XYZ file of C-alpha atoms in Angstrom:
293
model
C 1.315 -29.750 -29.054
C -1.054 -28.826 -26.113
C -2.269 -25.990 -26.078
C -0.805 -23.766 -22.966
C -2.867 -23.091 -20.151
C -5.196 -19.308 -20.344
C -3.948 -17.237 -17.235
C -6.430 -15.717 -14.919
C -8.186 -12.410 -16.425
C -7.493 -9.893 -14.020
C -8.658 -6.202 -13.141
C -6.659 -3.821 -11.169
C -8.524 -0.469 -10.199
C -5.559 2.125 -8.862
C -2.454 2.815 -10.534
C -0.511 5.013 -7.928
C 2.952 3.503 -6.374
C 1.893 -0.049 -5.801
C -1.390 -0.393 -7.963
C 1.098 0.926 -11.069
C 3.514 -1.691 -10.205
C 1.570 -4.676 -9.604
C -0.259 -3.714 -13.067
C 3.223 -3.528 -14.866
C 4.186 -6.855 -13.320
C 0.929 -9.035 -14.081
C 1.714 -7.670 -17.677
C 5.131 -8.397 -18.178
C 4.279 -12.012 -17.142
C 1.571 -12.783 -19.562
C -1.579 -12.202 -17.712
C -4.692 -10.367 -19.838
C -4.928 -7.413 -17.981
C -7.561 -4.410 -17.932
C -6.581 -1.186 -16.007
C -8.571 1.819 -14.421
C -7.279 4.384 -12.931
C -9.438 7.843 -12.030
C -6.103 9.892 -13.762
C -6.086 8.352 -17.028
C -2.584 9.938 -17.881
C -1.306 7.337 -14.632
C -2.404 4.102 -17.286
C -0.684 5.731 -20.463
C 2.243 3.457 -19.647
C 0.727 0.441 -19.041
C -1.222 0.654 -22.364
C 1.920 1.107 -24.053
C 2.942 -1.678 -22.411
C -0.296 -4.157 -23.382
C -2.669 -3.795 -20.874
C -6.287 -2.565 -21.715
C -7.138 0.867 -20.210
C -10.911 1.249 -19.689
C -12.915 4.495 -19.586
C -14.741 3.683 -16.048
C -13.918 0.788 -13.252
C -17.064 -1.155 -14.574
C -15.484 -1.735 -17.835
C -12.966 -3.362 -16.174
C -14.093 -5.480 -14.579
C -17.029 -6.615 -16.388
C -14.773 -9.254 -17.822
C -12.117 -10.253 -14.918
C -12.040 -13.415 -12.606
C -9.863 -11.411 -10.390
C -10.026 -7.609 -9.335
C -7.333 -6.415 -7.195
C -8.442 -3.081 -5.964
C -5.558 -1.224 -4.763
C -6.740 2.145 -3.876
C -5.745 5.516 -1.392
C -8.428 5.503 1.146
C -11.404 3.824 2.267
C -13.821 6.800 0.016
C -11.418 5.748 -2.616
C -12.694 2.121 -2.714
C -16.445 3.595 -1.910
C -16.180 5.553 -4.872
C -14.339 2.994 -7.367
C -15.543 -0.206 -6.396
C -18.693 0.079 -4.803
C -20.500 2.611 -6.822
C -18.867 2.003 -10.315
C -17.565 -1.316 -10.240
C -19.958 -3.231 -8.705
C -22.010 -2.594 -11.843
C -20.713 -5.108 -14.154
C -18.557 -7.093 -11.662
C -19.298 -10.567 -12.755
C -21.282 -12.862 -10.622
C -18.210 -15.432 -8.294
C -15.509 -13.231 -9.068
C -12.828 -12.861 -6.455
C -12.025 -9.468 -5.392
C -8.615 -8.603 -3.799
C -8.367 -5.997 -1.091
C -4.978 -4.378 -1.309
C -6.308 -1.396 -0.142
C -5.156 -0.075 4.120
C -8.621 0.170 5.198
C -9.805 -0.314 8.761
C -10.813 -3.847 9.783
C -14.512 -3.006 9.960
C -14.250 -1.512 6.623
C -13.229 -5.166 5.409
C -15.810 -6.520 6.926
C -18.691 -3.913 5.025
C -16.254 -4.867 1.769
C -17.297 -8.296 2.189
C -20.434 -7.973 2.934
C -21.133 -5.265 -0.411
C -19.339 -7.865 -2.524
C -21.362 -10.871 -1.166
C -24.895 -9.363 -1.875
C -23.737 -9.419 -5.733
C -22.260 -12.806 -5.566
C -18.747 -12.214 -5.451
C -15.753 -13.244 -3.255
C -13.678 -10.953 -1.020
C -9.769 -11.748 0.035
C -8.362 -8.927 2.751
C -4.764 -8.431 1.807
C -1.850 -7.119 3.660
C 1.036 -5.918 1.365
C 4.503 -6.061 2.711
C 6.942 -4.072 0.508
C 7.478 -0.932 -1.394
C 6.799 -0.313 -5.394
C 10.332 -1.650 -6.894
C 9.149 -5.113 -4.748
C 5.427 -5.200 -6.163
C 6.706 -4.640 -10.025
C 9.223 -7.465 -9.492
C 6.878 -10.129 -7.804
C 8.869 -10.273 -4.785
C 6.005 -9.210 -2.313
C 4.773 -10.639 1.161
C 1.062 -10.993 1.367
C -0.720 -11.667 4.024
C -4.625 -12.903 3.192
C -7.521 -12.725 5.549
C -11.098 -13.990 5.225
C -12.030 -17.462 4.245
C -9.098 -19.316 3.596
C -10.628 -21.494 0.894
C -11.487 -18.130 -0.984
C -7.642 -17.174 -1.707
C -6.736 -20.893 -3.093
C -8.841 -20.092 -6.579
C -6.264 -16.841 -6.670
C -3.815 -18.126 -5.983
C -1.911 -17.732 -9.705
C -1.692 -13.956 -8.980
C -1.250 -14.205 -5.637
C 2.159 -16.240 -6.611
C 2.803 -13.808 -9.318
C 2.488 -10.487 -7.360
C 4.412 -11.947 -3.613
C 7.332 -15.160 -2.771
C 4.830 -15.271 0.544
C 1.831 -16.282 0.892
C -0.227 -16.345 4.162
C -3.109 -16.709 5.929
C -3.458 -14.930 8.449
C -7.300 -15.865 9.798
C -10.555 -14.124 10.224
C -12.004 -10.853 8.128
C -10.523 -7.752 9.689
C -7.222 -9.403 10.453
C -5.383 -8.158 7.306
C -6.056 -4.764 7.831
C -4.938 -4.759 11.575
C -1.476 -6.714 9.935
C -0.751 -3.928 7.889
C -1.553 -0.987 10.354
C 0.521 -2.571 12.980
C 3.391 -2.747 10.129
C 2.695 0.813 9.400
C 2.650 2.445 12.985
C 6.182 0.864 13.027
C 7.287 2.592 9.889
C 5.878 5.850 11.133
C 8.081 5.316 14.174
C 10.975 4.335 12.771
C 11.184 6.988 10.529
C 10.264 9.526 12.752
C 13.152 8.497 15.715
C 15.417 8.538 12.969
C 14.977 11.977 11.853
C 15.301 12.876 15.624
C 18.753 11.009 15.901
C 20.214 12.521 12.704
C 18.617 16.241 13.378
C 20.315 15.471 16.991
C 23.629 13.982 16.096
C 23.866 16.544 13.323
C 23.468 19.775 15.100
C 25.817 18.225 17.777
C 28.671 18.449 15.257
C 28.546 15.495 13.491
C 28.439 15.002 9.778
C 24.363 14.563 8.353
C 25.710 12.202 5.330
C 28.318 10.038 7.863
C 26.015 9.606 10.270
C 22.874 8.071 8.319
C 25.209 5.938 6.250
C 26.689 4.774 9.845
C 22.993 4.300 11.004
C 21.497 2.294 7.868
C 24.410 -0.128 8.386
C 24.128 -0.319 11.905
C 22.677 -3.616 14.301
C 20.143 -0.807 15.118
C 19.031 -0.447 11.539
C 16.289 -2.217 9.394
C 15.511 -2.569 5.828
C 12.794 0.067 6.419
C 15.214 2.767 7.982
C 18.438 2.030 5.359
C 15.528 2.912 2.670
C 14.056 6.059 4.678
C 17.974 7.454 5.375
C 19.171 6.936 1.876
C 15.820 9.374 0.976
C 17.427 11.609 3.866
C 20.704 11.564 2.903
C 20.166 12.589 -1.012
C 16.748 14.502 0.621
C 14.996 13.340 -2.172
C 11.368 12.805 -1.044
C 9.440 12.462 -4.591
C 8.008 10.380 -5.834
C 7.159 9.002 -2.601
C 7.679 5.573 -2.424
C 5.121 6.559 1.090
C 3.448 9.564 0.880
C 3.203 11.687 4.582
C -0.550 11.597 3.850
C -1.068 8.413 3.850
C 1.392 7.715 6.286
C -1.045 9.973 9.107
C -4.112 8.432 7.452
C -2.883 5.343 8.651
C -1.628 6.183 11.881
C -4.523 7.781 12.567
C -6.418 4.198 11.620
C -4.732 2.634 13.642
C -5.234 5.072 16.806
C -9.002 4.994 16.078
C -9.274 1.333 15.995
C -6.806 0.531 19.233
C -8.959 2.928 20.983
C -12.013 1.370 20.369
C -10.268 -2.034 21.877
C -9.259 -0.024 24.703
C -5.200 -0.325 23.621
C -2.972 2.789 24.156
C -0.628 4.020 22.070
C 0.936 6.307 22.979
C 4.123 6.879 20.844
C 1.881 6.391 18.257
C -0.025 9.364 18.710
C 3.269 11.327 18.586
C 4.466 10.176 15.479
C 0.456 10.836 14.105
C 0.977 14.608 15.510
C 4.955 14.946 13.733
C 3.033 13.857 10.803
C 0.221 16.751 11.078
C 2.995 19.166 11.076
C 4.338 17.530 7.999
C 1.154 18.017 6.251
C 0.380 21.706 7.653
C 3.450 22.485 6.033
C 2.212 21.398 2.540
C 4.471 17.974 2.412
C 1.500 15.414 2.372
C 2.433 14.435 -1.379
C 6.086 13.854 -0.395
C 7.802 10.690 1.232
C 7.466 9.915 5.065
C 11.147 10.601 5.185
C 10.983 14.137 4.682
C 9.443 13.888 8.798
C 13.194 15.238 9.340
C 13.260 18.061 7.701
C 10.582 19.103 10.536
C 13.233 19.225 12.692
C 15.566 21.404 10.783
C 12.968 24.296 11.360
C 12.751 23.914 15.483
């Protein structure tokens, strides 16, 4: 009998929402997988459930083809990847961005990885945690095309899209443009409710009306079942990375002369959100802002 084919070693450094469930889903579907995460207790799980937890990113990746990097911040990644990683990363191993980092950030990402002989794939993850530990992403790749193709086994395990989307930097714009809509979406429909609500109608009718409505998307049914139960944690989308985002985007539309102005006032609901000690909790808790006015 032949003997079955070895699946790609891989390396994921960052267990939170998505990092955890990407990990969990590489595992469950036979790939050899080695785990970091800076709060160990967050990789408990995943050892239990066969993965190998190392003591420092450098361990492990010091024997992966494939690192997906899936980290809060831009620091984050600096700290991780660049000055503990890049240690023992091993010399043509692709590296997977998964990271929302600015487009010139991807760029210096590249550029770091390509000075120790590695490869660098932007990615642009479309979905939310119960998606990435089922393999039912959409990823977007950006870079040089013929980099993905040797990646592409976990790229077909993690997502049931796969696309290119061009240049370096073009990933990162992808997802912030995705993001500044979820920040307005979610942020109108707190608005509507808090309105239609303190008009006289009921809070629990009227988002269950809305997240089946023609006016509705998959993103606001998931944001007003979190409003209707207010149940913001564990954030599927933390508030503080929600404005960290927004705030990415602003910086880098401004610098190609773009307005956005609705933008900005979602960023500044979002400031209030976090002044008022809710960064850890879900975007959707934007409406109980309003309850306070």
């Amino acid at each position: 009998m032949a003997e079955a084919a070895r699946k790609t070693r891989v390396a994921l450094l960052g267990l939170g929402n998505m990092g955890g469930q990407m990990a969990s889903h590489l595992v469950n579907t036979g790939f050899p997988v080695h785990v970091y995460n800076r709060t160990r207790s967050a990789a408990k799980p995943l050892g239990d459930a066969g993965a190998c937890v190392a003591d420092t990113a450098a361990e492990a990746v010091a024997e992966a083809e494939v690192v997906l990097v899936s980290l809060a911040d831009e620091n984050a990644v600096r700290a991780v990847l660049f000055e503990d990683a890049l240690q023992r990363l091993r010399d043509g191993a692709f590296v997977l961005g998964a990271s929302t980092v600015s487009p010139s950030f991807a760029h210096e990402a590249a550029e770091r990885l390509g000075a120790v002989g590695a490869h660098y794939v932007e990615l642009c993850l479309l979905g939310n945690p119960m998606l990435a530990g089922t393999g039912k992403l959409r990823m977007f790749t950006a870079g040089d095309g013929a980099d993905a193709e040797p990646v592409r086994e976990v790229l077909d395990a993690l997502a049931n899209q796969v696309r290119h989307v061009g240049e370096l930097g073009l990933a990162s714009t992808m997802k912030l443009a995705f993001n500044q809509l979820i920040g307005a979406q979610t942020a109108s429909l707190a608005e509507a409710v808090t309105f239609g609500e303190r008009a006289g109608l009921d809070r629990e009718m009227l988002l269950t009306e809305i997240a089946n409505s023609g006016f509705s998307s998959l993103v606001m049914a998931f944001r007003a079942a979190l409003m209707k139960e207010r149940k913001y944690e564990p954030a599927a989308f933390s508030s503080k990375l929600m404005l960290k985002d927004l705030r990415l985007a602003l910086d880098n539309a401004n610098g190609a002369g773009v307005a956005m102005p609705v933008t900005a006032q979602v960023a500044a609901r979002y400031e209030q959100v976090l002044a008022q000690g809710f960064g850890d909790l879900d975007a959707a808790v934007v409406g109980e802002l309003q309850d306070d006015r």
